mmCIF file of C-alpha atoms in Angstrom:
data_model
loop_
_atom_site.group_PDB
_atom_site.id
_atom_site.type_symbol
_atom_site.label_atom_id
_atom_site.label_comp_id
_atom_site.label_asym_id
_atom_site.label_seq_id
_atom_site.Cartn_x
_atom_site.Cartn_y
_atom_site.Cartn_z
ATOM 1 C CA UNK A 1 -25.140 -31.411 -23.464
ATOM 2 C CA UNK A 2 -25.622 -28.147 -21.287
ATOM 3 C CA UNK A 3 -26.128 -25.244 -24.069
ATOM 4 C CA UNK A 4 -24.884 -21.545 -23.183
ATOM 5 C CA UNK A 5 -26.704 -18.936 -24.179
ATOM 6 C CA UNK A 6 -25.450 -15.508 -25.526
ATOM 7 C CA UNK A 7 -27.897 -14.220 -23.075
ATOM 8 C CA UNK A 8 -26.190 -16.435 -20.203
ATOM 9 C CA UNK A 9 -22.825 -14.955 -21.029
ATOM 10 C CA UNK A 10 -23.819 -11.411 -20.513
ATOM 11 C CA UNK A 11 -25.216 -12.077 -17.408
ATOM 12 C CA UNK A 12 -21.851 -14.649 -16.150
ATOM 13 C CA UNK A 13 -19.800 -11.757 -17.190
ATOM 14 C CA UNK A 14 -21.708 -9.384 -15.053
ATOM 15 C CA UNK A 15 -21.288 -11.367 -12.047
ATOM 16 C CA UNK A 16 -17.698 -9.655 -10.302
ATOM 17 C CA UNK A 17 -15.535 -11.454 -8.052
ATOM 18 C CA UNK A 18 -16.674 -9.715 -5.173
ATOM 19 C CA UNK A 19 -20.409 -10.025 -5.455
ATOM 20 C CA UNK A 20 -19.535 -13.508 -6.174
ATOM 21 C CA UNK A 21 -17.783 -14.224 -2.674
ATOM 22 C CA UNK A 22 -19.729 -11.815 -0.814
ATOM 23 C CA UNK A 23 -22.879 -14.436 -1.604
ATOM 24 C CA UNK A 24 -21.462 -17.609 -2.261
ATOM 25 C CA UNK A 25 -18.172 -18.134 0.025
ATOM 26 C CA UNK A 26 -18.430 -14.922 2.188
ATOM 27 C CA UNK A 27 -15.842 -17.046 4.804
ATOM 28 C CA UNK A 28 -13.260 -16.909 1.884
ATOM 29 C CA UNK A 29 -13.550 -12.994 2.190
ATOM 30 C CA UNK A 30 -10.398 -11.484 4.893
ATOM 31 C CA UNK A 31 -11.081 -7.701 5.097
ATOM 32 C CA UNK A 32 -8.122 -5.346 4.765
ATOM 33 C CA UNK A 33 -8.029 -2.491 6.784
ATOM 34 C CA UNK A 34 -11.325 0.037 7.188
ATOM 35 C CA UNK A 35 -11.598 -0.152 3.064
ATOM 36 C CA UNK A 36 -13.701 -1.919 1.299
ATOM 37 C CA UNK A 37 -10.493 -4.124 0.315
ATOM 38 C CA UNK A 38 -10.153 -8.082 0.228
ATOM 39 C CA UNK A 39 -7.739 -10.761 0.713
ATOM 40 C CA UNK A 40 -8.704 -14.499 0.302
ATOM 41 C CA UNK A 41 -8.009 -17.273 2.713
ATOM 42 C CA UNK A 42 -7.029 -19.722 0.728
ATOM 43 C CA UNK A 43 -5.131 -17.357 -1.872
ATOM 44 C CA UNK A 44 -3.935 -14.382 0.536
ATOM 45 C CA UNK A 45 -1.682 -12.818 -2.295
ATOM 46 C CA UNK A 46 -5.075 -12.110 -3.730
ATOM 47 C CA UNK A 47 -6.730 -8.960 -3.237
ATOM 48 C CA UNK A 48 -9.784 -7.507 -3.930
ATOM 49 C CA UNK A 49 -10.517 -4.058 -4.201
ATOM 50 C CA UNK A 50 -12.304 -1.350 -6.633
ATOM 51 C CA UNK A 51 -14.332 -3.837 -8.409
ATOM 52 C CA UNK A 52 -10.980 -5.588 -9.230
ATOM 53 C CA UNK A 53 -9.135 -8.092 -8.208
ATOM 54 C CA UNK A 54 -4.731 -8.808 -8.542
ATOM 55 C CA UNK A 55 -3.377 -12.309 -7.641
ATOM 56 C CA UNK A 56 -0.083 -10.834 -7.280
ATOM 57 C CA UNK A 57 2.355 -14.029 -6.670
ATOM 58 C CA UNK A 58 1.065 -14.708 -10.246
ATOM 59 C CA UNK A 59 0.888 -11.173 -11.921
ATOM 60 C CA UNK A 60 -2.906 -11.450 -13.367
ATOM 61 C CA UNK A 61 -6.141 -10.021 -12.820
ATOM 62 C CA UNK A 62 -9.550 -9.557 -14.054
ATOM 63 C CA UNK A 63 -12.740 -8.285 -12.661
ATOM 64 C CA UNK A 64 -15.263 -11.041 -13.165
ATOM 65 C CA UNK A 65 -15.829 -13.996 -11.278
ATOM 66 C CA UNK A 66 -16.068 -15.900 -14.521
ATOM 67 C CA UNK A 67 -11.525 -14.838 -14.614
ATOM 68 C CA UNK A 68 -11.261 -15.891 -11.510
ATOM 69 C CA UNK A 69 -12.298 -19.522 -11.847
ATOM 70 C CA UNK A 70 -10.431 -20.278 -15.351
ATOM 71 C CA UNK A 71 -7.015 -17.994 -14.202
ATOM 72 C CA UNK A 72 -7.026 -19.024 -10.338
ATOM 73 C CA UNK A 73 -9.214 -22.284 -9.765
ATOM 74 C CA UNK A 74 -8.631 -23.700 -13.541
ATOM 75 C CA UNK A 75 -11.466 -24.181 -14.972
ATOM 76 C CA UNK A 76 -12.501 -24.434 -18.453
ATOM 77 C CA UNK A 77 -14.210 -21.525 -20.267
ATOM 78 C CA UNK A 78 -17.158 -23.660 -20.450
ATOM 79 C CA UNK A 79 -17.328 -25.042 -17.416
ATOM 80 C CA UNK A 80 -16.678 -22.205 -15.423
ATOM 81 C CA UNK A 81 -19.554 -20.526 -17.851
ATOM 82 C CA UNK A 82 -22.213 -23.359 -17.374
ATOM 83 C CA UNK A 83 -21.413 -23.377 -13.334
ATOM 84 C CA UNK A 84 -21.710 -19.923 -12.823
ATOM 85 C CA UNK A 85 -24.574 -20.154 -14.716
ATOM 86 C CA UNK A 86 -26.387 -22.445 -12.690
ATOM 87 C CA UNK A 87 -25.659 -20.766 -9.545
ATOM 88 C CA UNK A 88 -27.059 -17.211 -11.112
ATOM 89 C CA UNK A 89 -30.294 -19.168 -11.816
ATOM 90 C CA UNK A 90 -30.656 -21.159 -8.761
ATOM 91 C CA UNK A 91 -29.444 -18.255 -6.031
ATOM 92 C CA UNK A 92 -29.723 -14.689 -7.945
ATOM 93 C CA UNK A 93 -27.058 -12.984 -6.506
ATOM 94 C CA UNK A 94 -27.435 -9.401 -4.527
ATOM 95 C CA UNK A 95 -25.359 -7.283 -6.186
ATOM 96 C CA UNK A 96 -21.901 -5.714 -4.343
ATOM 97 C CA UNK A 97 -20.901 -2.065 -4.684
ATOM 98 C CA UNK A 98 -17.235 -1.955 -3.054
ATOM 99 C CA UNK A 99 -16.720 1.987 -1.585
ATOM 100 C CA UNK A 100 -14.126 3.516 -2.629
ATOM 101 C CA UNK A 101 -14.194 6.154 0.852
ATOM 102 C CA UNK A 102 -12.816 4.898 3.962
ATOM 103 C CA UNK A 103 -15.011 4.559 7.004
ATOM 104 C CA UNK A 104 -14.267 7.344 8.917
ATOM 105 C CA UNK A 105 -13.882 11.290 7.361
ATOM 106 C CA UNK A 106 -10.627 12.277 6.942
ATOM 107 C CA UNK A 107 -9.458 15.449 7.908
ATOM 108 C CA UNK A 108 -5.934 16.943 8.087
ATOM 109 C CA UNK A 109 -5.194 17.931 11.587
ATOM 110 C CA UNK A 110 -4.862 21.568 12.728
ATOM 111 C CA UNK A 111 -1.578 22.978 11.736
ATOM 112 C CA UNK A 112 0.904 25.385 13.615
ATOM 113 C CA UNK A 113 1.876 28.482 12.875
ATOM 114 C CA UNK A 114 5.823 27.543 12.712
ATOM 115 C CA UNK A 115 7.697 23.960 11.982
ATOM 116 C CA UNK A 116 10.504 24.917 14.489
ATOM 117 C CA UNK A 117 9.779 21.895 16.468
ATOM 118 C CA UNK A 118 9.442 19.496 13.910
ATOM 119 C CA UNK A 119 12.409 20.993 11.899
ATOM 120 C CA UNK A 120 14.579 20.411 15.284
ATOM 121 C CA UNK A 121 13.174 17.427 15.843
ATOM 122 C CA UNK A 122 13.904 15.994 12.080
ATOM 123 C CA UNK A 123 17.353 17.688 11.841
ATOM 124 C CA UNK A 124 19.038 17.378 15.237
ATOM 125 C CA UNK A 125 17.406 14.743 16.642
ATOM 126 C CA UNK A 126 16.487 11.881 13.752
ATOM 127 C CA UNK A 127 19.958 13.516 11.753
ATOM 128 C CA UNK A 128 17.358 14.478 8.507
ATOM 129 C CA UNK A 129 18.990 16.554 5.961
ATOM 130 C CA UNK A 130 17.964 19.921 6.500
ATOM 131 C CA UNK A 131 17.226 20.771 2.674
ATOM 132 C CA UNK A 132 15.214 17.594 2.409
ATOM 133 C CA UNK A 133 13.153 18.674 5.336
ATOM 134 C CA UNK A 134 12.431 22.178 3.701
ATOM 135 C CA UNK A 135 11.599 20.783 0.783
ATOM 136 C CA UNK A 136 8.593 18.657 2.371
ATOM 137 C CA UNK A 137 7.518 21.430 4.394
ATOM 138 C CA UNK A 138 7.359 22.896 1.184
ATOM 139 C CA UNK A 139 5.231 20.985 -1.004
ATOM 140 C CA UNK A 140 2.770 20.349 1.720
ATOM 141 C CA UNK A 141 4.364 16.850 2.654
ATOM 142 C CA UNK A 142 4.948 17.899 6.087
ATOM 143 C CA UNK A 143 4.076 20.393 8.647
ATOM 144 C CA UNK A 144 3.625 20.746 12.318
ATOM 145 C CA UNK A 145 0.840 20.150 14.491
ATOM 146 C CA UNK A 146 -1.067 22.949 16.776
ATOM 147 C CA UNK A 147 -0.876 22.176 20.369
ATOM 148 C CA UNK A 148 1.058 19.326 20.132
ATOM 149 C CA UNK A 149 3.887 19.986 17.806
ATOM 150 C CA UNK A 150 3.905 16.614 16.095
ATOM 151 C CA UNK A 151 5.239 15.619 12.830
ATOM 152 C CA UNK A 152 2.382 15.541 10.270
ATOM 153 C CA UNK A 153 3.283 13.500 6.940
ATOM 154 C CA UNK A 154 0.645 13.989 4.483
ATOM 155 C CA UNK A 155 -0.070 11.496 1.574
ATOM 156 C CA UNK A 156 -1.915 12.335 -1.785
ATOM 157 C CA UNK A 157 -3.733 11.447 -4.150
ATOM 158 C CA UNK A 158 -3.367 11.339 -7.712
ATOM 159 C CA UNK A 159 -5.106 14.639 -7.499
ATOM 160 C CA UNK A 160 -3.149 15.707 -4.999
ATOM 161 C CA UNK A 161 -5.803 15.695 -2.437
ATOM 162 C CA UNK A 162 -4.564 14.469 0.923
ATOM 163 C CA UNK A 163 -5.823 11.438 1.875
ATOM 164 C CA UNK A 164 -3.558 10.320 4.039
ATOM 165 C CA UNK A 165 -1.578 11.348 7.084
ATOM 166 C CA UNK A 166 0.623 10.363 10.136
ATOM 167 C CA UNK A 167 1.757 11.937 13.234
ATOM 168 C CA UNK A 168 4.895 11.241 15.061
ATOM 169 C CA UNK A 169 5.695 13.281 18.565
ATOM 170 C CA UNK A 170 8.955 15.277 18.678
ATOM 171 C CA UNK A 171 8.806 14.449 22.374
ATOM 172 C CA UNK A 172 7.793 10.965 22.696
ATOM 173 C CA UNK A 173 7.324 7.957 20.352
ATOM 174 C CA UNK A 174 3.977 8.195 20.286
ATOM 175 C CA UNK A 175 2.966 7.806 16.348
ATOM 176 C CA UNK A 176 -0.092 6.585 14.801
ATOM 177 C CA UNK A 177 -1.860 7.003 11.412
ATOM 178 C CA UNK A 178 -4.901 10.382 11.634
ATOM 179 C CA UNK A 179 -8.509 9.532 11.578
ATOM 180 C CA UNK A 180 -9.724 8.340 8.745
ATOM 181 C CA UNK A 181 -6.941 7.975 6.455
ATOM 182 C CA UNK A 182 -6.624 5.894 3.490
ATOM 183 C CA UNK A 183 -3.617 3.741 4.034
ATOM 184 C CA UNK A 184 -4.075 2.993 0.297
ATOM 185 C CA UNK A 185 -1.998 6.621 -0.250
ATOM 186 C CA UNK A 186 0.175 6.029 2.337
ATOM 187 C CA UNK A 187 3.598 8.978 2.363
ATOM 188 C CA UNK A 188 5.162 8.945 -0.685
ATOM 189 C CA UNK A 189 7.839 10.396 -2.522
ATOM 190 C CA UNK A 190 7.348 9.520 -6.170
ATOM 191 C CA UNK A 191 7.508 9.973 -9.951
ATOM 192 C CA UNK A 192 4.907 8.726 -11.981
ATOM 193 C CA UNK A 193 7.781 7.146 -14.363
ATOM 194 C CA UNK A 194 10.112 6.191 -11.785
ATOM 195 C CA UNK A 195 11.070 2.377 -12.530
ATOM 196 C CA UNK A 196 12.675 1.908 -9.112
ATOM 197 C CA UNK A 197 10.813 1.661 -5.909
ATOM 198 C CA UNK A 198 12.508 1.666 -2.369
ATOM 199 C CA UNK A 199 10.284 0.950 0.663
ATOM 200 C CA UNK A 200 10.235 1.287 4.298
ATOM 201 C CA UNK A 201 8.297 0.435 7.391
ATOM 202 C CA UNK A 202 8.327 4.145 8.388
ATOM 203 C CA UNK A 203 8.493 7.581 7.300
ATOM 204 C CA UNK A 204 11.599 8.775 9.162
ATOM 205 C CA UNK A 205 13.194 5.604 7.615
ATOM 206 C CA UNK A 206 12.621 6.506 4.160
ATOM 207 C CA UNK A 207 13.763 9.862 4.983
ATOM 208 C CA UNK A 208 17.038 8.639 6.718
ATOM 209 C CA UNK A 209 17.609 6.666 3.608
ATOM 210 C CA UNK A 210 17.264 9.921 1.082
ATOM 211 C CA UNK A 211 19.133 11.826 3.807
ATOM 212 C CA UNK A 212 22.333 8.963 3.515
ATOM 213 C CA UNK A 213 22.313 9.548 -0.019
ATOM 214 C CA UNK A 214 22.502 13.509 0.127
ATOM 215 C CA UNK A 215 25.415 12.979 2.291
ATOM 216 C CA UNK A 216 27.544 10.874 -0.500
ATOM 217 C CA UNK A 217 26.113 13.046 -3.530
ATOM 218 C CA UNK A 218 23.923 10.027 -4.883
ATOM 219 C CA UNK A 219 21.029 11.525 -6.809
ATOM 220 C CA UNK A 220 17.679 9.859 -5.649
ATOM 221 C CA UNK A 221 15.487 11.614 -8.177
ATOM 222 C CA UNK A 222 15.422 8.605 -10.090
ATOM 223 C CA UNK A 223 13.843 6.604 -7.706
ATOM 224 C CA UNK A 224 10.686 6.324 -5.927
ATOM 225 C CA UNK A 225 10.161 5.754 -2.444
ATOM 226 C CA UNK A 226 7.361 4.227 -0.305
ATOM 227 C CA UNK A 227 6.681 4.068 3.372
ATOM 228 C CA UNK A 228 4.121 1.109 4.431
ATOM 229 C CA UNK A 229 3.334 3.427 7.846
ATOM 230 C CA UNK A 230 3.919 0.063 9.784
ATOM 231 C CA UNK A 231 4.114 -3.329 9.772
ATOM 232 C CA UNK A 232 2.261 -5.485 11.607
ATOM 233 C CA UNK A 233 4.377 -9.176 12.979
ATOM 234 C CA UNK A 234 1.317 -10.979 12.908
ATOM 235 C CA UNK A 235 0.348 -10.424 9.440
ATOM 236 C CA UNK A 236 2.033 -11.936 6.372
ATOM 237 C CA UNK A 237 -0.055 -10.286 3.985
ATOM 238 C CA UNK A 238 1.120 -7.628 2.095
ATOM 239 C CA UNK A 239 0.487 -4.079 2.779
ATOM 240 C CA UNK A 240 -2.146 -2.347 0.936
ATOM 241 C CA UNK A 241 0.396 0.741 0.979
ATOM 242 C CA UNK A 242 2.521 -1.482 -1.391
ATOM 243 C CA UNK A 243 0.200 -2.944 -3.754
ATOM 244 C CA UNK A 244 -1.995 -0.151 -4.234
ATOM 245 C CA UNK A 245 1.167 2.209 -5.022
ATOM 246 C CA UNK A 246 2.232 -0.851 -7.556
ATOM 247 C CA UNK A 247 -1.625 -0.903 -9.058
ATOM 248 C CA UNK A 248 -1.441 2.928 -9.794
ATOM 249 C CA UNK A 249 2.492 2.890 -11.195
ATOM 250 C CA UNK A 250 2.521 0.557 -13.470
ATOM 251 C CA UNK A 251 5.968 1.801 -14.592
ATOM 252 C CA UNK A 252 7.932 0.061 -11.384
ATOM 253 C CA UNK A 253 9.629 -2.936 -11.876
ATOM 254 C CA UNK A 254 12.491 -2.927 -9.834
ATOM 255 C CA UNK A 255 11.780 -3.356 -5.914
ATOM 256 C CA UNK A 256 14.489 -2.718 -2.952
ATOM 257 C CA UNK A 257 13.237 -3.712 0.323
ATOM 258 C CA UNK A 258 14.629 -1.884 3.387
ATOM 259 C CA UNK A 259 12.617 -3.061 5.968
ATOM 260 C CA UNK A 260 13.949 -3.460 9.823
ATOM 261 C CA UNK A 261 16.595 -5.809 11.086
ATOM 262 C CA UNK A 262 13.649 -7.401 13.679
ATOM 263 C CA UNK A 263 11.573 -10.763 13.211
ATOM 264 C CA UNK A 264 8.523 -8.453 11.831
ATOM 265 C CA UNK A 265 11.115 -6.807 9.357
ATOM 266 C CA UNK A 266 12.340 -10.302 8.275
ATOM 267 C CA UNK A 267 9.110 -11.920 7.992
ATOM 268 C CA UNK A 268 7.564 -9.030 6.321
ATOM 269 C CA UNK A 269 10.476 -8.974 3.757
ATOM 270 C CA UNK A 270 9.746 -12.709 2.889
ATOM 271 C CA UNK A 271 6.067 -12.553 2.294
ATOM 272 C CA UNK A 272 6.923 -9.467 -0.214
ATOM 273 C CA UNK A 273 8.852 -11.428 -2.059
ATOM 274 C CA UNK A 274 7.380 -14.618 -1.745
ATOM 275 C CA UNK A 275 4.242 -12.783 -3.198
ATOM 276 C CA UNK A 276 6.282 -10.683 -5.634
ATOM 277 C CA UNK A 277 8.904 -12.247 -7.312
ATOM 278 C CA UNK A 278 7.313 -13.431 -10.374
ATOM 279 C CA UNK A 279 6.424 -9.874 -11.629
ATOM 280 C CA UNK A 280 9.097 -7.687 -9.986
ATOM 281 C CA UNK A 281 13.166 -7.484 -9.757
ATOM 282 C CA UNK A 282 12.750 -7.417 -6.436
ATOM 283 C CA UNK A 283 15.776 -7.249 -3.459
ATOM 284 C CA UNK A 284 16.069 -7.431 0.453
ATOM 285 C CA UNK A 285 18.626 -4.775 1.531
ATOM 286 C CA UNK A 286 17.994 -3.937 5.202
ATOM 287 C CA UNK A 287 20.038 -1.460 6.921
ATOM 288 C CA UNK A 288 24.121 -2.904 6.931
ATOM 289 C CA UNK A 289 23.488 -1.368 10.995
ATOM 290 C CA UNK A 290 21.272 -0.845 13.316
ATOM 291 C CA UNK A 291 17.671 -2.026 14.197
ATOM 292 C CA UNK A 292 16.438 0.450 11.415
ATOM 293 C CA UNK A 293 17.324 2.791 8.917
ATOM 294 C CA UNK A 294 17.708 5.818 11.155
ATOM 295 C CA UNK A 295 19.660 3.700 13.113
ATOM 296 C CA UNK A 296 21.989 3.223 10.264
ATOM 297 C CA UNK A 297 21.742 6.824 9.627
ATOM 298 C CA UNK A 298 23.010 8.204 13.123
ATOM 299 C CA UNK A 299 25.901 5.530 13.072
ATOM 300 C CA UNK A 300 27.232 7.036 9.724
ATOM 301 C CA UNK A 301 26.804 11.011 11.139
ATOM 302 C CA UNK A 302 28.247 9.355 14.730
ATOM 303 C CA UNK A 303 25.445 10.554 15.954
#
């Protein structure tokens, strides 16, 4: 009979998940965005990032390897102990370090000397409430661009560093996430004990929907609200906006979905909750109107 060691187990439990794929089933490994962030093929509601890893359709975690194989793949405690322990003996591993910094630097882009544009834009054009749109100009949400007088939205950190930011033109619809940004702190409008989280594909969604609200004297304080900066149609994976806003607020549990009324919306809507239901409350309410929820917002002001 195969004997463990005390010694052995120190050195299984050292092993992480992602050192673990990253030399022994580096084809498992899907990268996610310019992050050092994980999904894996064969368990894509799995992600790894931080030194951690979340199997979210299942609501556990762990950090080691040795969690992985008795939560995900089964296996005993001593099984998965004496065949990790083989493998460390036979193939030493090379150890991982995940970065926590994305790629590229991140810097804010220039900013004007006046919102004007971006105020008009927000207001009379995408039908924005006016005090809401003060308010993020504000608090250092939003601002305008120099030269070319886009919308900035600015995401932070839990320091409230920026580390994130998207432009959207007040002349075109040219948008696109800045250089360097970590989609992981995607735009935000939160409190840390918020139970309720709303989310959107876009930032002038999530806006409209805080705008409709306003206009019927709802108070939206005691919700949160996410944008994902995008979907992609292709992709049924989860956003790393979303589940890296659910690891660091643990306090959500209820999830409202108001994604577009498109086949990218839809599908995108049905992975979430696919991958989600077991942990969260979580409901599909896409706009009663409209492709989106501006849309919904301009039929309701006539626009």
């Amino acid at each position: 009979m195969t004997q463990i060691r005390k010694s052995d187990i120190a050195k299984i439990k050292e092993l992480d998940l992602l050192t673990y794929f990253k030399n022994y089933g580096p084809d498992e490994l899907i990268r996610n965005g310019r992050n050092e962030s994980y999904y894996l093929r064969h368990h894509d509601s799995l992600k790894l990032s931080n030194g951690m890893w979340y199997w979210w359709s299942r609501g556990i975690g762990g950090k080691t390897a040795l969690d992985y194989l008795i939560k995900v793949e089964g296996f005993t405690f001593k099984d998965a102990a004496i065949y990790l322990k083989d493998l460390i003996q036979n193939h030493p591993p090379t150890k991982h370090y995940p970065s926590r910094k994305p790629n590229l630097p991140f810097r804010l882009p220039e900013r004007n000397d006046s919102e004007y544009k971006v105020f008009d834009y927000l207001v009379n054009e995408r039908c924005i409430d006016p005090n809401l749109v003060k308010e993020l100009i504000k608090n250092g949400k939003l601002y305008e661009g120099k030269f070319t007088h886009d919308a900035i939205f600015v995401g932070f950190d839990e320091d409230h560093i920026p580390r994130f930011a998207c432009r959207r033109s007040t002349v075109t619809n040219h948008k696109q996430d800045c250089h360097g940004s970590n989609k992981e702190y995607s735009f935000n409008i939160s409190k840390s004990d918020n139970e309720v989280l709303h989310v959107f594909e876009s930032v002038i969604d999530l806006l409209s929907f805080i705008s409709i609200a306003m206009m019927y004297d709802i108070d939206y304080s005691s919700a949160s609200y996410l944008s994902l900066s995008g979907i992609s149609g292709n992709d049924q994976r989860i956003s790393i906006a979303l589940m890296s806003y659910l690891d660091r607020h643990p306090y959500i549990n209820h999830i409202v979905l108001h994604l577009d009324n498109d086949p990218a919306g839809r599908a995108s809507s049905s992975s979430i909750i696919q991958a989600l239901k077991n942990r969260y409350d979580i409901k599909d309410k896409p706009p009663q109107e409209g492709k989106d929820v501006n849309d919904y917002l301009k039929i309701l002001k006539k626009f």
